[in-house]
Amino acid sequence: MTVKEVLRAHSAAHEDASAETKGEGGHASSVAPAATVAAGRASQELGVRRAEFELAVHLGLIAVTGAPGGGRPRVHEDEIARLREQPGFPDALVERVRTVGTARGAALLDIAPARFTRLARAGCVSPVTFYLNRYRAVVWLYLADELAAFAAREPELLAGRTPPEMRTMLESGADWRARNWRSQRIDRLLDRTTDPWARTAVQASALDPVQLAEVVDDPYERAYLVRVRPEPVFGRPGFMAAREAMAELMLADDPDEILWRRVNLTLELDSARGDRPAPRPGDDGGARATPPARTGARPRAVRPAPAAEPAAPPACTGASRPAAVGRTTRKGLLARLGWRGRGAG
């Protein structure tokens, strides 16, 4: 080997080593970052419509990751590959997010639409999303998979006379559709974060400003809850009427449900305060923040013991309703909440 060949080989080896060790200051790392694609591209590669893709993300079926520097979440290419390798792709994924309204849901259960509506109002089936029709009325949509599971689980409710307890509840005007939608939405948002303040913000989103101020009396904490509140990664209503409907449906509107949310908020707030204080004006850098995580992997935090709201009212399940709080803590917790209930003096 000539001297020139030796020098050329040494130079090439040096350039390769430099390329692998480049870091800060515009240099590239030897470990390439995982490739991601935008939501529109991901839905195309998965062969699903955009609405189906967004619902799959909401349900935790597709994991997404926050874009560097903010912006809309993106999907890792390895997540797309994982989904494409699943049996029955893409039909199986499409079926898991298939939604139906009242008419198609009734046909799926082989019952009359009026009976389906009664079951939904009684809380036996829960809507997963909604849209506004041309009259700006809320139209609830249900997962077809969940309706099929309900039919297999409660076949006696699909035929014959309505159970007396359910009939009494419906005659009083009860309607659990919005309440169940809120409950499921809150649970899914809680599953996506382990940060105590973000979890507190999720619970706070179900209370109006007056109720919230009674539980969280510190204005700096309330402002921080607005800042860290997780939002659905996709599917935010675009039209003003839809945003107004979403804001109205988000708020608990029954005294019993409001109590559930105040209890859960109080417990999550205690956990958040124990983790770190909310930032104050003049704080350098504010409170510690958690890095963006992939959504859909469902991180599980060590949670306080919030009062679990029943998935359905006893008129549907026949089960007795759990107590709002444990016997040993009820008086002290309700005193902190300042709760007296509707009609109290």
Tab-separated table of C-alpha atoms in Angstrom:
chain	number	residue	atom	x	y	z
A	1	MET	CA	0.000	0.000	0.000
A	2	THR	CA	1.383	3.395	-0.991
A	3	VAL	CA	1.671	6.366	1.358
A	4	LYS	CA	-1.192	8.123	-0.443
A	5	GLU	CA	-3.440	5.077	-0.019
A	6	VAL	CA	-2.625	4.899	3.688
A	7	LEU	CA	-3.456	8.590	4.116
A	8	ARG	CA	-6.718	8.219	2.223
A	9	ALA	CA	-7.759	5.223	4.338
A	10	HIS	CA	-6.892	7.087	7.547
A	11	SER	CA	-8.863	10.132	6.416
A	12	ALA	CA	-11.909	8.038	5.538
A	13	ALA	CA	-11.804	6.275	8.897
A	14	HIS	CA	-11.548	9.620	10.694
A	15	GLU	CA	-14.566	11.000	8.799
A	16	ASP	CA	-16.632	7.910	9.669
A	17	ALA	CA	-15.743	8.236	13.349
A	18	SER	CA	-16.602	11.944	13.342
A	19	ALA	CA	-19.990	11.256	11.768
A	20	GLU	CA	-20.811	8.731	14.484
A	21	THR	CA	-19.772	10.953	17.383
A	22	LYS	CA	-21.311	14.238	16.297
A	23	GLY	CA	-23.536	15.629	19.023
A	24	GLU	CA	-24.456	19.175	20.044
A	25	GLY	CA	-23.758	22.241	17.952
A	26	GLY	CA	-25.401	20.919	14.797
A	27	HIS	CA	-23.667	17.538	14.826
A	28	ALA	CA	-25.620	14.371	14.258
A	29	SER	CA	-25.761	11.599	16.832
A	30	SER	CA	-24.679	8.039	16.057
A	31	VAL	CA	-28.090	6.848	17.234
A	32	ALA	CA	-30.708	8.141	14.823
A	33	PRO	CA	-33.960	9.255	16.449
A	34	ALA	CA	-36.959	7.039	15.874
A	35	ALA	CA	-38.795	8.122	12.737
A	36	THR	CA	-42.285	9.512	13.202
A	37	VAL	CA	-45.037	10.519	10.809
A	38	ALA	CA	-47.911	12.973	11.035
A	39	ALA	CA	-51.403	11.800	11.917
A	40	GLY	CA	-52.701	12.148	8.365
A	41	ARG	CA	-49.862	10.049	6.981
A	42	ALA	CA	-50.318	7.464	9.736
A	43	SER	CA	-54.041	7.073	9.050
A	44	GLN	CA	-53.272	6.550	5.348
A	45	GLU	CA	-50.634	3.918	6.069
A	46	LEU	CA	-53.022	2.147	8.431
A	47	GLY	CA	-55.841	2.236	5.891
A	48	VAL	CA	-58.350	3.924	8.202
A	49	ARG	CA	-60.317	7.128	7.924
A	50	ARG	CA	-59.139	10.114	9.927
A	51	ALA	CA	-62.141	9.943	12.300
A	52	GLU	CA	-61.450	6.243	12.911
A	53	PHE	CA	-57.785	7.000	13.545
A	54	GLU	CA	-58.586	9.733	16.077
A	55	LEU	CA	-61.050	7.514	17.927
A	56	ALA	CA	-58.447	4.719	18.047
A	57	VAL	CA	-56.000	7.172	19.641
A	58	HIS	CA	-58.664	8.265	22.134
A	59	LEU	CA	-59.312	4.636	23.066
A	60	GLY	CA	-55.608	3.929	23.516
A	61	LEU	CA	-55.412	1.549	20.556
A	62	ILE	CA	-52.742	3.641	18.794
A	63	ALA	CA	-49.824	5.151	20.687
A	64	VAL	CA	-48.729	8.654	19.713
A	65	THR	CA	-45.886	10.854	20.871
A	66	GLY	CA	-45.554	14.595	21.372
A	67	ALA	CA	-43.812	16.495	18.599
A	68	PRO	CA	-40.483	18.175	19.522
A	69	GLY	CA	-41.110	21.781	20.520
A	70	GLY	CA	-44.851	21.238	20.715
A	71	GLY	CA	-47.259	20.838	17.866
A	72	ARG	CA	-49.626	18.026	16.984
A	73	PRO	CA	-48.719	14.542	18.166
A	74	ARG	CA	-47.054	12.138	15.765
A	75	VAL	CA	-46.922	8.380	15.371
A	76	HIS	CA	-43.765	6.274	15.459
A	77	GLU	CA	-43.170	4.135	12.410
A	78	ASP	CA	-42.596	1.122	14.661
A	79	GLU	CA	-46.115	1.655	16.063
A	80	ILE	CA	-47.507	1.583	12.533
A	81	ALA	CA	-45.524	-1.584	11.841
A	82	ARG	CA	-46.862	-3.163	15.044
A	83	LEU	CA	-50.442	-2.446	14.058
A	84	ARG	CA	-49.955	-3.699	10.501
A	85	GLU	CA	-48.655	-7.017	11.849
A	86	GLN	CA	-51.747	-7.665	13.962
A	87	PRO	CA	-54.114	-10.424	12.790
A	88	GLY	CA	-56.952	-9.216	10.622
A	89	PHE	CA	-55.368	-5.847	9.849
A	90	PRO	CA	-56.869	-3.387	8.971
A	91	ASP	CA	-60.417	-4.727	9.287
A	92	ALA	CA	-59.939	-5.734	12.929
A	93	LEU	CA	-58.819	-2.209	13.874
A	94	VAL	CA	-61.696	-0.619	11.951
A	95	GLU	CA	-64.187	-2.911	13.674
A	96	ARG	CA	-62.873	-1.975	17.128
A	97	VAL	CA	-63.624	1.717	16.476
A	98	ARG	CA	-66.890	1.275	14.565
A	99	THR	CA	-69.573	3.528	16.032
A	100	VAL	CA	-73.325	3.498	15.586
A	101	GLY	CA	-76.129	5.850	16.479
A	102	THR	CA	-79.502	5.014	17.991
A	103	ALA	CA	-81.106	3.521	14.883
A	104	ARG	CA	-78.165	1.337	13.873
A	105	GLY	CA	-77.449	0.449	17.488
A	106	ALA	CA	-81.036	-0.732	17.933
A	107	ALA	CA	-80.770	-2.791	14.743
A	108	LEU	CA	-77.532	-4.328	16.004
A	109	LEU	CA	-79.258	-5.391	19.236
A	110	ASP	CA	-82.458	-6.346	17.371
A	111	ILE	CA	-84.618	-4.061	19.505
A	112	ALA	CA	-86.754	-1.004	18.831
A	113	PRO	CA	-84.990	2.403	18.768
A	114	ALA	CA	-87.202	3.566	21.664
A	115	ARG	CA	-85.993	0.687	23.826
A	116	PHE	CA	-82.385	1.404	22.879
A	117	THR	CA	-82.843	5.013	23.957
A	118	ARG	CA	-84.270	3.903	27.298
A	119	LEU	CA	-81.294	1.591	27.873
A	120	ALA	CA	-78.886	4.413	27.041
A	121	ARG	CA	-80.685	6.878	29.296
A	122	ALA	CA	-80.584	4.313	32.098
A	123	GLY	CA	-76.817	4.026	31.711
A	124	CYS	CA	-76.755	0.444	30.438
A	125	VAL	CA	-74.782	1.461	27.346
A	126	SER	CA	-72.403	4.414	27.263
A	127	PRO	CA	-71.665	6.735	24.337
A	128	VAL	CA	-68.072	7.123	23.268
A	129	THR	CA	-68.456	10.345	21.282
A	130	PHE	CA	-71.049	12.665	19.777
A	131	TYR	CA	-71.727	15.118	16.986
A	132	LEU	CA	-74.173	17.963	16.428
A	133	ASN	CA	-76.870	17.503	13.799
A	134	ARG	CA	-78.169	20.311	11.604
A	135	TYR	CA	-80.454	21.410	14.428
A	136	ARG	CA	-77.421	21.618	16.752
A	137	ALA	CA	-78.756	18.797	18.874
A	138	VAL	CA	-76.327	16.322	20.411
A	139	VAL	CA	-76.309	12.932	18.657
A	140	TRP	CA	-74.590	10.240	20.726
A	141	LEU	CA	-72.509	7.495	19.133
A	142	TYR	CA	-71.708	4.117	20.666
A	143	LEU	CA	-68.996	1.532	20.036
A	144	ALA	CA	-70.500	-1.426	18.196
A	145	ASP	CA	-68.167	-3.772	20.097
A	146	GLU	CA	-69.475	-2.504	23.447
A	147	LEU	CA	-73.085	-2.924	22.351
A	148	ALA	CA	-72.406	-6.521	21.344
A	149	ALA	CA	-70.746	-7.167	24.704
A	150	PHE	CA	-73.740	-5.653	26.519
A	151	ALA	CA	-76.155	-7.877	24.572
A	152	ALA	CA	-74.179	-10.959	25.585
A	153	ARG	CA	-73.930	-9.804	29.202
A	154	GLU	CA	-77.516	-8.585	29.789
A	155	PRO	CA	-79.817	-10.423	27.349
A	156	GLU	CA	-82.773	-10.128	29.713
A	157	LEU	CA	-82.822	-6.337	29.242
A	158	LEU	CA	-83.360	-6.679	25.492
A	159	ALA	CA	-86.809	-8.257	25.715
A	160	GLY	CA	-89.823	-8.283	27.991
A	161	ARG	CA	-90.926	-5.596	30.381
A	162	THR	CA	-88.592	-2.886	31.609
A	163	PRO	CA	-87.441	-3.623	35.187
A	164	PRO	CA	-89.468	-1.598	37.711
A	165	GLU	CA	-86.443	0.216	39.138
A	166	MET	CA	-85.323	1.294	35.673
A	167	ARG	CA	-88.845	2.367	34.741
A	168	THR	CA	-89.121	4.483	37.870
A	169	MET	CA	-85.763	6.103	37.168
A	170	LEU	CA	-86.659	6.902	33.555
A	171	GLU	CA	-90.048	8.313	34.537
A	172	SER	CA	-88.245	10.736	36.842
A	173	GLY	CA	-86.353	12.105	33.825
A	174	ALA	CA	-82.956	10.528	34.499
A	175	ASP	CA	-80.468	10.447	31.642
A	176	TRP	CA	-77.023	8.924	32.210
A	177	ARG	CA	-75.666	9.385	28.673
A	178	ALA	CA	-73.690	12.574	29.262
A	179	ARG	CA	-72.589	11.429	32.702
A	180	ASN	CA	-71.233	8.117	31.388
A	181	TRP	CA	-69.504	9.888	28.505
A	182	ARG	CA	-67.827	12.234	30.993
A	183	SER	CA	-66.777	9.382	33.244
A	184	GLN	CA	-65.184	7.375	30.450
A	185	ARG	CA	-63.474	10.421	28.996
A	186	ILE	CA	-61.990	11.351	32.391
A	187	ASP	CA	-60.814	7.792	33.000
A	188	ARG	CA	-59.029	7.680	29.641
A	189	LEU	CA	-57.314	11.012	30.250
A	190	LEU	CA	-56.213	9.825	33.690
A	191	ASP	CA	-54.746	6.687	32.152
A	192	ARG	CA	-52.500	8.818	29.932
A	193	THR	CA	-50.615	10.711	32.607
A	194	THR	CA	-48.778	9.972	35.826
A	195	ASP	CA	-48.205	13.622	36.747
A	196	PRO	CA	-50.192	14.443	39.925
A	197	TRP	CA	-51.064	17.992	38.867
A	198	ALA	CA	-52.204	16.885	35.408
A	199	ARG	CA	-54.378	14.229	37.030
A	200	THR	CA	-55.823	16.862	39.361
A	201	ALA	CA	-56.569	19.049	36.344
A	202	VAL	CA	-58.483	16.213	34.689
A	203	GLN	CA	-60.716	15.887	37.747
A	204	ALA	CA	-61.134	19.673	37.926
A	205	SER	CA	-62.377	19.814	34.323
A	206	ALA	CA	-65.732	18.333	35.374
A	207	LEU	CA	-66.566	21.141	37.817
A	208	ASP	CA	-67.809	24.642	37.071
A	209	PRO	CA	-65.754	27.625	38.331
A	210	VAL	CA	-67.816	28.031	41.505
A	211	GLN	CA	-67.510	24.371	42.486
A	212	LEU	CA	-63.830	24.361	41.596
A	213	ALA	CA	-63.069	27.425	43.732
A	214	GLU	CA	-64.749	25.810	46.726
A	215	VAL	CA	-62.389	22.822	46.521
A	216	VAL	CA	-59.235	24.551	45.233
A	217	ASP	CA	-59.242	27.859	47.074
A	218	ASP	CA	-55.752	28.919	45.933
A	219	PRO	CA	-56.033	31.000	42.707
A	220	TYR	CA	-52.455	30.131	41.688
A	221	GLU	CA	-53.267	26.448	41.913
A	222	ARG	CA	-56.409	26.939	39.816
A	223	ALA	CA	-54.405	28.814	37.180
A	224	TYR	CA	-51.832	26.029	37.128
A	225	LEU	CA	-54.540	23.416	36.661
A	226	VAL	CA	-55.660	25.226	33.513
A	227	ARG	CA	-52.076	25.186	32.185
A	228	VAL	CA	-51.357	21.505	32.779
A	229	ARG	CA	-54.770	20.045	31.957
A	230	PRO	CA	-54.363	17.227	29.399
A	231	GLU	CA	-56.520	17.509	26.337
A	232	PRO	CA	-57.553	14.872	23.810
A	233	VAL	CA	-54.672	14.551	21.385
A	234	PHE	CA	-57.043	14.626	18.415
A	235	GLY	CA	-60.684	15.179	17.693
A	236	ARG	CA	-61.164	18.600	19.269
A	237	PRO	CA	-64.385	20.199	18.009
A	238	GLY	CA	-63.665	22.714	15.297
A	239	PHE	CA	-66.893	24.675	15.086
A	240	MET	CA	-67.948	27.161	17.732
A	241	ALA	CA	-71.262	25.360	18.330
A	242	ALA	CA	-69.425	22.059	18.839
A	243	ARG	CA	-66.936	23.666	21.238
A	244	GLU	CA	-69.788	25.179	23.222
A	245	ALA	CA	-71.569	21.817	23.347
A	246	MET	CA	-68.356	20.123	24.489
A	247	ALA	CA	-67.816	22.716	27.236
A	248	GLU	CA	-71.377	22.228	28.484
A	249	LEU	CA	-71.247	18.430	28.381
A	250	MET	CA	-67.935	18.403	30.253
A	251	LEU	CA	-69.487	19.739	33.477
A	252	ALA	CA	-71.099	17.491	36.066
A	253	ASP	CA	-74.712	18.597	36.462
A	254	ASP	CA	-76.219	16.267	39.076
A	255	PRO	CA	-75.622	16.770	42.825
A	256	ASP	CA	-74.566	13.153	43.230
A	257	GLU	CA	-72.085	13.329	40.359
A	258	ILE	CA	-70.755	16.685	41.546
A	259	LEU	CA	-70.026	15.114	44.916
A	260	TRP	CA	-68.121	12.255	43.228
A	261	ARG	CA	-65.992	14.743	41.308
A	262	ARG	CA	-65.316	16.950	44.320
A	263	VAL	CA	-64.185	13.937	46.336
A	264	ASN	CA	-61.884	12.725	43.554
A	265	LEU	CA	-60.523	16.225	43.015
A	266	THR	CA	-59.754	16.616	46.715
A	267	LEU	CA	-57.852	13.328	46.831
A	268	GLU	CA	-55.869	14.065	43.667
A	269	LEU	CA	-55.131	17.589	44.936
A	270	ASP	CA	-53.676	16.210	48.157
A	271	SER	CA	-51.417	13.943	46.100
A	272	ALA	CA	-50.306	16.817	43.843
A	273	ARG	CA	-49.507	19.128	46.750
A	274	GLY	CA	-47.451	16.369	48.318
A	275	ASP	CA	-45.485	15.958	45.099
A	276	ARG	CA	-44.641	19.642	44.516
A	277	PRO	CA	-46.226	23.071	45.014
A	278	ALA	CA	-47.898	24.897	42.175
A	279	PRO	CA	-45.677	27.656	40.718
A	280	ARG	CA	-46.029	31.205	41.949
A	281	PRO	CA	-45.228	34.503	40.229
A	282	GLY	CA	-41.467	34.961	40.219
A	283	ASP	CA	-40.647	31.258	40.432
A	284	ASP	CA	-37.677	30.428	38.212
A	285	GLY	CA	-38.850	27.927	35.663
A	286	GLY	CA	-42.098	27.100	37.421
A	287	ALA	CA	-42.971	23.714	38.764
A	288	ARG	CA	-41.330	20.546	37.595
A	289	ALA	CA	-42.933	19.278	34.436
A	290	THR	CA	-43.147	15.756	33.152
A	291	PRO	CA	-41.744	15.048	29.673
A	292	PRO	CA	-44.245	14.255	26.921
A	293	ALA	CA	-44.988	10.556	26.851
A	294	ARG	CA	-46.315	8.271	24.208
A	295	THR	CA	-50.069	8.219	24.427
A	296	GLY	CA	-51.787	4.889	24.175
A	297	ALA	CA	-49.287	2.927	26.242
A	298	ARG	CA	-51.462	3.752	29.251
A	299	PRO	CA	-48.974	4.572	32.007
A	300	ARG	CA	-50.151	3.516	35.438
A	301	ALA	CA	-49.249	5.723	38.352
A	302	VAL	CA	-49.468	4.998	42.034
A	303	ARG	CA	-52.815	6.660	42.521
A	304	PRO	CA	-54.634	7.878	45.571
A	305	ALA	CA	-57.809	6.032	46.418
A	306	PRO	CA	-60.475	8.124	44.725
A	307	ALA	CA	-64.107	7.238	45.051
A	308	ALA	CA	-64.884	5.144	42.011
A	309	GLU	CA	-68.040	6.273	40.292
A	310	PRO	CA	-70.241	3.337	39.326
A	311	ALA	CA	-70.064	2.490	35.629
A	312	ALA	CA	-73.850	2.229	35.496
A	313	PRO	CA	-76.708	3.068	37.851
A	314	PRO	CA	-78.205	0.266	39.936
A	315	ALA	CA	-81.342	0.329	37.792
A	316	CYS	CA	-79.276	-1.194	35.006
A	317	THR	CA	-76.844	-3.440	36.848
A	318	GLY	CA	-78.912	-4.438	39.841
A	319	ALA	CA	-75.854	-3.835	41.995
A	320	SER	CA	-75.893	-1.698	45.066
A	321	ARG	CA	-74.180	1.646	44.754
A	322	PRO	CA	-70.783	1.966	46.463
A	323	ALA	CA	-70.348	4.562	49.153
A	324	ALA	CA	-68.915	7.882	47.980
A	325	VAL	CA	-66.080	7.695	50.483
A	326	GLY	CA	-64.806	5.252	53.076
A	327	ARG	CA	-66.564	5.194	56.409
A	328	THR	CA	-63.458	6.255	58.320
A	329	THR	CA	-62.847	9.349	56.188
A	330	ARG	CA	-66.345	10.439	55.187
A	331	LYS	CA	-66.993	13.138	57.786
A	332	GLY	CA	-63.579	14.765	57.528
A	333	LEU	CA	-63.499	14.723	53.739
A	334	LEU	CA	-67.012	16.041	53.279
A	335	ALA	CA	-66.269	18.778	55.800
A	336	ARG	CA	-63.270	19.832	53.696
A	337	LEU	CA	-65.469	19.800	50.607
A	338	GLY	CA	-68.028	22.036	52.266
A	339	TRP	CA	-70.662	19.758	50.760
A	340	ARG	CA	-74.259	20.094	51.866
A	341	GLY	CA	-76.040	18.880	48.778
A	342	ARG	CA	-78.970	20.347	46.920
A	343	GLY	CA	-81.591	21.952	49.068
A	344	ALA	CA	-79.396	22.240	52.150
A	345	GLY	CA	-79.758	25.462	54.049
